[in-house]
Amino acid sequence: MLAACSQTSQSDPNSHVQLGPRPFYLLAAMPEGGLKDKLSACQNGPFYPSRFSIGHRGAPLQFPEHTQQSYLAAAKMGAGALECDVTFTKDHQLVCRHSQCDLHTTTNILATSLASKCSVPFTPADPNQGTPASAKCCTSDISLAEFLTLDGKMDAANPHAKTVAEYLGGTPPWRTELYASHGTLMTHAQSIALFKSLGRHFTPELKAPEVSEDKSHLSQQQFAKALIDEYRSAGIDPAEVWPQSFNLKDILYWQKIAPDFAKQAIYLEDRDEPQHNSLERQVEALTLLHHPEQLTPTMAELAGLGVKIIAPPLWALVTVENQQLVPSAYAKAARAAGLDIIAWSLERSGPLRQGGGWYYQSINGQLEGQNQLRTEGDVLTLLDVLAKDIGVIGVFSDWPATTSFYANCMQLSIVK
């Protein structure tokens, strides 16, 4: 019987979702009421992956982002889709990193011989001049072979550092170094193979270049095409891929060269209000088809350009009315235009009891001087507003177990 159980768990990636204690810690912290009662009724599971639950860079609340360990943790916690932010190395190979130039904060490169290849070497803090410690190390500074020798670490740096060892610290206290002794970096192609083996969907984000384009670097269109090509080469069904970009031109380019993949392309943005129509704005809109980067289009104009999914930060979607969390004007405008919405990123910027950080700015201490999120359990309250009142189709999370728990209780995009 033990052999049969082992065989089942290895052959079925959906059979062993483990949420761990955090969702239930949050549940216990919720105020009494109907939502808590409903979530409490399903706390014994069983739990399955949900595509409502998206692993934001894996599970970086505790694991180094964009590493094999982080992705495996996110999948174990029921994330139905996993994110590889995509940039490229000096030899034009696609790799998973949040930005082209973050190796100095997300890897151990400064403690290796590759530090000599960094765009900007480590400079210690100078308190007399008031200058912080700094460095700049880019994936495009090194080859793929060199990239793969690095270890991933928690994304952080100590601006007061006098030494490299001090600079590589700085992890916020609400994260942990417990699982950060070694993080296995991955190429984009390796992430595709891993996510496929786990039975998960793919949501790659095409990153913007942070260095000048020249003959040694990919153009943005070459880069955008290369990302899609790696899914085609791996034989991945376009229906399982949700490509993302903050650059509207990337979305429109995918519509031209890969319409099958562009059907689920996600336009990322961080404006906080919908653009309003006016006669002047309608005249300006005539330039959108040829120069979309020059204007911020209205929600209706985005829909007219073929955009199907928009993804803003959490705080852009909610506000407070009569001491209740409610959809923002932005959220209402997006839904009125027929756009689907994905939100980012839950459990990203610190404990709610400490203000919650950047991702909660519109609802935590910013309106009427009130602290609208009062307990850690209000993470689940926010999820309920996003799902039921706004109708988002997915939520990025730094700890996907929380979103997976809510999605299972509400039967949202469950994969059995």
Short mmCIF file of C-alpha atoms in Angstrom, two decimals:
data_model
loop_
_atom_site.label_atom_id
_atom_site.label_comp_id
_atom_site.label_asym_id
_atom_site.label_seq_id
_atom_site.Cartn_x
_atom_site.Cartn_y
_atom_site.Cartn_z
CA MET A 1 0.00 0.00 0.00
CA LEU A 2 2.87 2.37 0.76
CA ALA A 3 4.27 1.76 -2.71
CA ALA A 4 0.90 2.57 -4.27
CA CYS A 5 0.64 5.81 -2.29
CA SER A 6 4.14 6.82 -3.33
CA GLN A 7 3.38 6.13 -6.98
CA THR A 8 0.22 8.22 -6.84
CA SER A 9 1.90 11.20 -5.26
CA GLN A 10 4.71 11.20 -7.80
CA SER A 11 2.51 10.81 -10.87
CA ASP A 12 -0.15 13.35 -9.90
CA PRO A 13 1.24 16.83 -9.15
CA ASN A 14 -2.19 17.89 -7.86
CA SER A 15 -2.37 15.19 -5.18
CA HIS A 16 -0.11 16.72 -2.55
CA VAL A 17 -0.96 20.39 -2.06
CA GLN A 18 0.15 21.42 1.42
CA LEU A 19 -0.92 24.83 2.67
CA GLY A 20 1.00 24.84 5.93
CA PRO A 21 -0.11 26.82 8.99
CA ARG A 22 -0.17 30.40 7.67
CA PRO A 23 -3.69 30.50 6.13
CA PHE A 24 -5.13 29.13 9.35
CA TYR A 25 -3.15 31.62 11.44
CA LEU A 26 -4.72 34.37 9.33
CA LEU A 27 -8.15 32.75 9.64
CA ALA A 28 -7.90 32.71 13.43
CA ALA A 29 -7.02 36.43 13.39
CA MET A 30 -10.11 37.41 11.40
CA PRO A 31 -12.99 39.22 13.10
CA GLU A 32 -16.08 37.11 13.67
CA GLY A 33 -18.60 37.10 10.85
CA GLY A 34 -20.00 35.29 7.84
CA LEU A 35 -16.74 35.24 5.87
CA LYS A 36 -14.81 33.74 8.76
CA ASP A 37 -17.53 31.14 9.26
CA LYS A 38 -17.46 30.12 5.60
CA LEU A 39 -13.67 29.87 5.49
CA SER A 40 -13.59 27.96 8.78
CA ALA A 41 -15.99 25.37 7.38
CA CYS A 42 -13.50 24.33 4.69
CA GLN A 43 -10.27 24.43 6.67
CA ASN A 44 -9.91 20.65 6.65
CA GLY A 45 -9.70 20.53 2.86
CA PRO A 46 -8.97 18.67 0.69
CA PHE A 47 -6.99 21.33 -1.17
CA TYR A 48 -6.07 21.45 -4.85
CA PRO A 49 -4.14 23.83 -7.09
CA SER A 50 -6.07 26.89 -8.22
CA ARG A 51 -5.26 29.15 -11.15
CA PHE A 52 -6.72 31.98 -9.11
CA SER A 53 -3.56 31.57 -7.01
CA ILE A 54 -0.44 32.81 -8.82
CA GLY A 55 3.06 32.36 -7.40
CA HIS A 56 4.65 35.83 -7.63
CA ARG A 57 8.32 35.06 -8.37
CA GLY A 58 7.60 31.73 -6.69
CA ALA A 59 7.13 32.04 -2.92
CA PRO A 60 9.57 34.84 -1.99
CA LEU A 61 8.16 35.57 1.44
CA GLN A 62 10.54 32.83 2.59
CA PHE A 63 12.46 31.52 -0.44
CA PRO A 64 14.84 33.44 -2.74
CA GLU A 65 12.75 34.66 -5.66
CA HIS A 66 12.96 33.09 -9.11
CA THR A 67 14.81 30.04 -7.84
CA GLN A 68 13.94 26.39 -8.21
CA GLN A 69 13.28 26.18 -4.47
CA SER A 70 10.89 29.14 -4.57
CA TYR A 71 8.93 27.70 -7.50
CA LEU A 72 8.64 24.27 -5.91
CA ALA A 73 7.37 25.84 -2.69
CA ALA A 74 4.75 27.85 -4.57
CA ALA A 75 3.55 24.77 -6.45
CA LYS A 76 3.39 22.80 -3.20
CA MET A 77 1.15 25.54 -1.80
CA GLY A 78 -1.34 25.18 -4.63
CA ALA A 79 -0.35 28.00 -6.99
CA GLY A 80 -1.92 27.06 -10.30
CA ALA A 81 0.31 29.43 -12.26
CA LEU A 82 3.94 30.34 -11.68
CA GLU A 83 5.85 33.44 -12.75
CA CYS A 84 9.25 33.71 -14.38
CA ASP A 85 10.22 37.34 -14.92
CA VAL A 86 12.34 37.13 -18.06
CA THR A 87 15.52 38.98 -18.93
CA PHE A 88 18.68 37.97 -20.83
CA THR A 89 22.37 37.31 -20.36
CA LYS A 90 25.33 38.70 -22.29
CA ASP A 91 25.04 35.83 -24.78
CA HIS A 92 21.31 36.51 -25.26
CA GLN A 93 20.00 33.56 -23.24
CA LEU A 94 16.71 34.08 -21.42
CA VAL A 95 16.78 33.73 -17.63
CA CYS A 96 14.43 34.25 -14.68
CA ARG A 97 15.20 37.50 -12.83
CA HIS A 98 12.95 40.34 -11.72
CA SER A 99 15.05 42.85 -13.64
CA GLN A 100 18.04 42.95 -15.92
CA CYS A 101 20.14 44.63 -13.23
CA ASP A 102 19.25 43.12 -9.87
CA LEU A 103 21.97 40.50 -9.43
CA HIS A 104 23.67 42.59 -6.74
CA THR A 105 20.56 42.31 -4.53
CA THR A 106 19.15 38.89 -5.52
CA THR A 107 22.32 36.79 -5.83
CA ASN A 108 25.75 36.37 -4.26
CA ILE A 109 27.57 37.81 -7.30
CA LEU A 110 29.40 40.48 -5.30
CA ALA A 111 30.97 37.75 -3.16
CA THR A 112 32.30 35.90 -6.23
CA SER A 113 34.97 36.53 -8.85
CA LEU A 114 32.19 37.67 -11.21
CA ALA A 115 31.93 40.89 -9.22
CA SER A 116 34.66 42.29 -11.45
CA LYS A 117 32.24 42.09 -14.39
CA CYS A 118 29.48 44.13 -12.76
CA SER A 119 28.45 47.34 -14.53
CA VAL A 120 29.09 49.29 -11.33
CA PRO A 121 31.36 47.80 -8.65
CA PHE A 122 30.46 47.75 -4.97
CA THR A 123 30.98 51.09 -3.26
CA PRO A 124 30.68 51.22 0.55
CA ALA A 125 28.47 53.71 2.31
CA ASP A 126 30.04 57.06 3.13
CA PRO A 127 28.22 58.60 6.09
CA ASN A 128 30.33 61.75 5.85
CA GLN A 129 29.06 62.41 2.33
CA GLY A 130 25.62 60.97 3.04
CA THR A 131 25.91 58.43 0.21
CA PRO A 132 24.54 54.89 0.60
CA ALA A 133 26.34 51.70 -0.34
CA SER A 134 25.73 50.81 -3.98
CA ALA A 135 26.44 48.40 -6.83
CA LYS A 136 24.91 47.43 -10.15
CA CYS A 137 25.24 43.94 -11.55
CA CYS A 138 23.24 42.96 -14.64
CA THR A 139 22.44 39.64 -16.26
CA SER A 140 23.77 41.21 -19.48
CA ASP A 141 27.18 41.64 -17.78
CA ILE A 142 27.78 37.88 -17.74
CA SER A 143 27.26 34.76 -19.84
CA LEU A 144 24.63 32.11 -19.17
CA ALA A 145 27.30 29.70 -17.91
CA GLU A 146 28.47 32.33 -15.45
CA PHE A 147 24.91 33.18 -14.41
CA LEU A 148 24.20 29.57 -13.50
CA THR A 149 27.13 29.49 -11.07
CA LEU A 150 25.48 32.07 -8.83
CA ASP A 151 23.33 31.41 -5.77
CA GLY A 152 20.01 33.18 -5.34
CA LYS A 153 19.39 35.04 -2.09
CA MET A 154 16.58 37.06 -0.55
CA ASP A 155 16.15 40.30 -2.49
CA ALA A 156 17.72 42.88 -0.20
CA ALA A 157 20.71 45.17 0.33
CA ASN A 158 21.99 47.12 3.30
CA PRO A 159 22.43 50.78 2.29
CA HIS A 160 24.65 51.40 5.34
CA ALA A 161 27.11 48.63 4.47
CA LYS A 162 30.83 49.16 4.68
CA THR A 163 31.64 45.69 3.29
CA VAL A 164 30.22 43.34 0.65
CA ALA A 165 29.16 40.90 3.37
CA GLU A 166 27.15 43.64 5.07
CA TYR A 167 25.68 44.82 1.75
CA LEU A 168 24.36 41.35 0.95
CA GLY A 169 22.26 41.49 4.13
CA GLY A 170 19.34 43.80 4.77
CA THR A 171 16.51 41.25 4.55
CA PRO A 172 13.35 42.70 6.17
CA PRO A 173 12.53 41.05 9.51
CA TRP A 174 9.15 39.83 8.26
CA ARG A 175 10.90 37.62 5.71
CA THR A 176 13.40 34.93 6.63
CA GLU A 177 16.91 33.77 5.79
CA LEU A 178 16.09 30.25 6.96
CA TYR A 179 15.77 28.90 3.39
CA ALA A 180 18.18 31.31 1.70
CA SER A 181 21.50 29.54 2.14
CA HIS A 182 21.33 28.40 -1.48
CA GLY A 183 18.94 29.26 -4.27
CA THR A 184 19.21 27.51 -7.64
CA LEU A 185 18.96 30.05 -10.46
CA MET A 186 17.04 29.04 -13.58
CA THR A 187 16.86 29.79 -17.25
CA HIS A 188 13.49 30.60 -18.76
CA ALA A 189 13.59 27.26 -20.62
CA GLN A 190 14.31 25.41 -17.38
CA SER A 191 11.36 27.13 -15.73
CA ILE A 192 9.11 26.01 -18.58
CA ALA A 193 10.22 22.40 -18.12
CA LEU A 194 9.75 22.59 -14.34
CA PHE A 195 6.31 24.20 -14.45
CA LYS A 196 5.20 21.69 -17.09
CA SER A 197 6.33 18.78 -14.89
CA LEU A 198 4.36 20.28 -12.01
CA GLY A 199 1.20 20.63 -14.10
CA ARG A 200 1.09 24.41 -13.65
CA HIS A 201 0.35 27.28 -16.02
CA PHE A 202 3.01 29.77 -17.08
CA THR A 203 2.99 33.54 -16.60
CA PRO A 204 6.28 35.00 -17.86
CA GLU A 205 6.85 38.74 -17.57
CA LEU A 206 8.92 40.39 -20.28
CA LYS A 207 11.16 42.85 -18.47
CA ALA A 208 12.20 46.24 -19.80
CA PRO A 209 15.91 46.65 -20.65
CA GLU A 210 17.87 48.71 -18.15
CA VAL A 211 20.87 49.32 -20.39
CA SER A 212 21.07 51.03 -23.75
CA GLU A 213 20.22 48.86 -26.73
CA ASP A 214 23.23 48.29 -28.97
CA LYS A 215 24.65 45.45 -31.04
CA SER A 216 25.49 43.49 -27.90
CA HIS A 217 21.92 43.50 -26.63
CA LEU A 218 18.61 42.19 -27.89
CA SER A 219 16.14 44.72 -29.23
CA GLN A 220 12.81 44.73 -27.39
CA GLN A 221 11.06 43.04 -30.31
CA GLN A 222 13.75 40.35 -30.58
CA PHE A 223 13.40 39.82 -26.85
CA ALA A 224 9.60 39.62 -27.02
CA LYS A 225 9.76 37.09 -29.86
CA ALA A 226 12.41 35.00 -28.13
CA LEU A 227 10.18 34.64 -25.08
CA ILE A 228 7.28 33.24 -27.13
CA ASP A 229 9.62 31.05 -29.20
CA GLU A 230 10.75 29.16 -26.10
CA TYR A 231 7.16 28.11 -25.39
CA ARG A 232 6.67 27.02 -28.99
CA SER A 233 9.92 25.02 -28.88
CA ALA A 234 8.77 23.29 -25.70
CA GLY A 235 5.42 22.40 -27.27
CA ILE A 236 3.41 24.33 -24.69
CA ASP A 237 -0.27 24.96 -25.39
CA PRO A 238 -0.79 28.74 -25.74
CA ALA A 239 -3.90 28.39 -23.55
CA GLU A 240 -1.56 27.60 -20.64
CA VAL A 241 0.59 30.73 -21.09
CA TRP A 242 -0.22 34.18 -19.71
CA PRO A 243 2.57 36.50 -20.97
CA GLN A 244 2.90 39.84 -19.17
CA SER A 245 4.45 43.23 -19.84
CA PHE A 246 4.29 46.79 -18.51
CA ASN A 247 4.96 47.94 -22.07
CA LEU A 248 1.80 48.22 -24.17
CA LYS A 249 3.92 47.92 -27.32
CA ASP A 250 4.91 44.40 -26.25
CA ILE A 251 1.25 43.38 -25.97
CA LEU A 252 0.47 44.81 -29.42
CA TYR A 253 3.57 43.16 -30.91
CA TRP A 254 2.51 39.77 -29.54
CA GLN A 255 -0.88 40.30 -31.14
CA LYS A 256 0.87 40.57 -34.51
CA ILE A 257 3.43 37.76 -34.27
CA ALA A 258 1.74 35.35 -31.87
CA PRO A 259 -2.02 35.96 -31.71
CA ASP A 260 -2.54 32.54 -30.13
CA PHE A 261 -0.35 33.52 -27.17
CA ALA A 262 -1.60 37.13 -27.09
CA LYS A 263 -5.15 36.00 -26.24
CA GLN A 264 -4.12 35.81 -22.58
CA ALA A 265 -1.50 38.56 -22.58
CA ILE A 266 -1.56 40.62 -19.38
CA TYR A 267 -0.99 44.37 -19.54
CA LEU A 268 0.65 45.41 -16.28
CA GLU A 269 0.36 48.96 -15.06
CA ASP A 270 0.37 51.00 -11.88
CA ARG A 271 -1.77 54.08 -12.51
CA ASP A 272 -4.30 54.65 -9.74
CA GLU A 273 -7.19 56.25 -11.60
CA PRO A 274 -8.98 55.59 -14.91
CA GLN A 275 -8.38 58.14 -17.64
CA HIS A 276 -11.49 60.23 -18.39
CA ASN A 277 -12.91 60.87 -21.81
CA SER A 278 -13.00 64.40 -23.23
CA LEU A 279 -13.06 65.91 -26.72
CA GLU A 280 -9.33 66.64 -26.46
CA ARG A 281 -8.69 63.11 -25.19
CA GLN A 282 -10.66 61.62 -28.09
CA VAL A 283 -8.50 63.53 -30.57
CA GLU A 284 -5.33 62.36 -28.81
CA ALA A 285 -6.57 58.78 -28.94
CA LEU A 286 -6.22 58.74 -32.70
CA THR A 287 -2.46 58.34 -32.20
CA LEU A 288 -2.82 55.21 -30.09
CA LEU A 289 -2.64 52.68 -32.91
CA HIS A 290 0.69 54.06 -34.09
CA HIS A 291 2.28 55.45 -30.93
CA PRO A 292 0.63 53.74 -27.94
CA GLU A 293 3.61 54.50 -25.73
CA GLN A 294 2.94 58.25 -25.91
CA LEU A 295 -0.40 58.25 -24.12
CA THR A 296 -2.12 56.57 -21.21
CA PRO A 297 -5.20 55.06 -22.88
CA THR A 298 -8.59 54.82 -21.22
CA MET A 299 -9.89 51.40 -20.25
CA ALA A 300 -12.21 51.42 -23.26
CA GLU A 301 -9.30 52.29 -25.54
CA LEU A 302 -7.26 49.41 -24.12
CA ALA A 303 -10.13 47.07 -24.91
CA GLY A 304 -10.33 48.57 -28.39
CA LEU A 305 -6.65 47.77 -28.91
CA GLY A 306 -7.32 44.12 -28.15
CA VAL A 307 -6.13 44.08 -24.55
CA LYS A 308 -8.09 41.43 -22.64
CA ILE A 309 -6.48 41.44 -19.18
CA ILE A 310 -5.17 44.31 -17.10
CA ALA A 311 -3.09 43.87 -13.95
CA PRO A 312 -2.67 46.73 -11.47
CA PRO A 313 -1.29 46.67 -7.91
CA LEU A 314 -3.66 45.80 -5.08
CA TRP A 315 -4.04 49.35 -3.84
CA ALA A 316 -5.32 50.60 -7.21
CA LEU A 317 -8.34 48.30 -7.00
CA VAL A 318 -9.80 49.12 -3.60
CA THR A 319 -10.81 52.11 -1.54
CA VAL A 320 -12.85 52.77 1.59
CA GLU A 321 -16.46 53.94 1.86
CA ASN A 322 -18.38 54.00 5.13
CA GLN A 323 -15.54 52.10 6.77
CA GLN A 324 -15.86 49.24 4.29
CA LEU A 325 -13.46 48.03 1.60
CA VAL A 326 -15.05 48.63 -1.81
CA PRO A 327 -13.97 48.61 -5.48
CA SER A 328 -12.11 51.73 -6.62
CA ALA A 329 -13.02 53.89 -9.60
CA TYR A 330 -10.16 52.19 -11.44
CA ALA A 331 -11.63 48.74 -10.83
CA LYS A 332 -15.11 49.84 -11.89
CA ALA A 333 -13.78 51.43 -15.09
CA ALA A 334 -11.81 48.31 -16.03
CA ARG A 335 -14.80 46.02 -15.55
CA ALA A 336 -17.12 48.42 -17.38
CA ALA A 337 -14.78 48.23 -20.37
CA GLY A 338 -14.98 44.43 -20.33
CA LEU A 339 -11.41 43.92 -19.12
CA ASP A 340 -10.49 41.01 -16.90
CA ILE A 341 -8.33 41.90 -13.90
CA ILE A 342 -5.44 40.21 -12.13
CA ALA A 343 -4.06 41.84 -8.96
CA TRP A 344 -0.51 42.02 -7.61
CA SER A 345 0.92 41.20 -5.08
CA LEU A 346 -0.53 39.85 -1.85
CA GLU A 347 1.74 39.47 1.20
CA ARG A 348 4.51 41.39 -0.51
CA SER A 349 5.25 44.45 1.57
CA GLY A 350 5.02 43.60 5.24
CA PRO A 351 2.60 42.87 8.09
CA LEU A 352 -0.72 44.70 8.08
CA ARG A 353 -0.32 45.59 11.75
CA GLN A 354 2.68 47.66 10.68
CA GLY A 355 0.77 49.40 7.92
CA GLY A 356 1.13 46.81 5.17
CA GLY A 357 3.49 48.90 3.06
CA TRP A 358 3.21 50.10 -0.53
CA TYR A 359 0.68 47.50 -1.70
CA TYR A 360 -1.98 48.66 0.78
CA GLN A 361 -1.48 52.42 0.57
CA SER A 362 -5.01 53.30 -0.58
CA ILE A 363 -6.72 51.55 2.32
CA ASN A 364 -4.30 51.46 5.22
CA GLY A 365 -3.98 54.79 6.98
CA GLN A 366 -4.40 56.80 3.79
CA LEU A 367 -8.14 57.55 3.88
CA GLU A 368 -9.72 59.63 6.64
CA GLY A 369 -6.76 58.85 8.85
CA GLN A 370 -8.18 55.40 9.54
CA ASN A 371 -6.32 52.12 9.70
CA GLN A 372 -8.74 50.14 7.55
CA LEU A 373 -6.94 46.80 7.83
CA ARG A 374 -6.83 46.05 11.54
CA THR A 375 -5.57 42.47 11.80
CA GLU A 376 -3.40 40.11 9.77
CA GLY A 377 -6.59 38.18 9.04
CA ASP A 378 -7.83 41.08 6.91
CA VAL A 379 -5.65 39.68 4.12
CA LEU A 380 -8.51 37.23 3.64
CA THR A 381 -11.06 40.06 3.82
CA LEU A 382 -9.21 41.86 1.04
CA LEU A 383 -9.13 38.69 -1.06
CA ASP A 384 -12.90 38.39 -0.66
CA VAL A 385 -13.45 41.94 -1.94
CA LEU A 386 -11.11 41.36 -4.87
CA ALA A 387 -12.83 38.12 -5.84
CA LYS A 388 -16.51 38.83 -5.13
CA ASP A 389 -16.95 42.58 -5.46
CA ILE A 390 -14.43 43.23 -8.23
CA GLY A 391 -14.33 39.83 -9.90
CA VAL A 392 -10.58 39.50 -10.37
CA ILE A 393 -9.59 36.29 -12.14
CA GLY A 394 -6.32 35.83 -10.28
CA VAL A 395 -4.08 37.21 -7.54
CA PHE A 396 -0.29 37.18 -7.44
CA SER A 397 1.03 36.32 -4.00
CA ASP A 398 4.42 36.06 -2.31
CA TRP A 399 2.99 33.24 -0.19
CA PRO A 400 0.49 31.43 -2.43
CA ALA A 401 -0.90 29.19 0.31
CA THR A 402 -3.10 32.05 1.52
CA THR A 403 -4.65 32.66 -1.89
CA SER A 404 -4.91 28.92 -2.57
CA PHE A 405 -6.82 28.46 0.69
CA TYR A 406 -9.31 31.19 -0.16
CA ALA A 407 -9.70 29.93 -3.74
CA ASN A 408 -10.40 26.37 -2.59
CA CYS A 409 -12.99 27.53 -0.08
CA MET A 410 -14.74 29.58 -2.77
CA GLN A 411 -14.17 27.03 -5.56
CA LEU A 412 -12.28 29.45 -7.81
CA SER A 413 -10.43 27.93 -10.79
CA ILE A 414 -9.70 24.67 -8.99
CA VAL A 415 -7.62 22.06 -10.82
CA LYS A 416 -8.26 18.46 -9.75
#
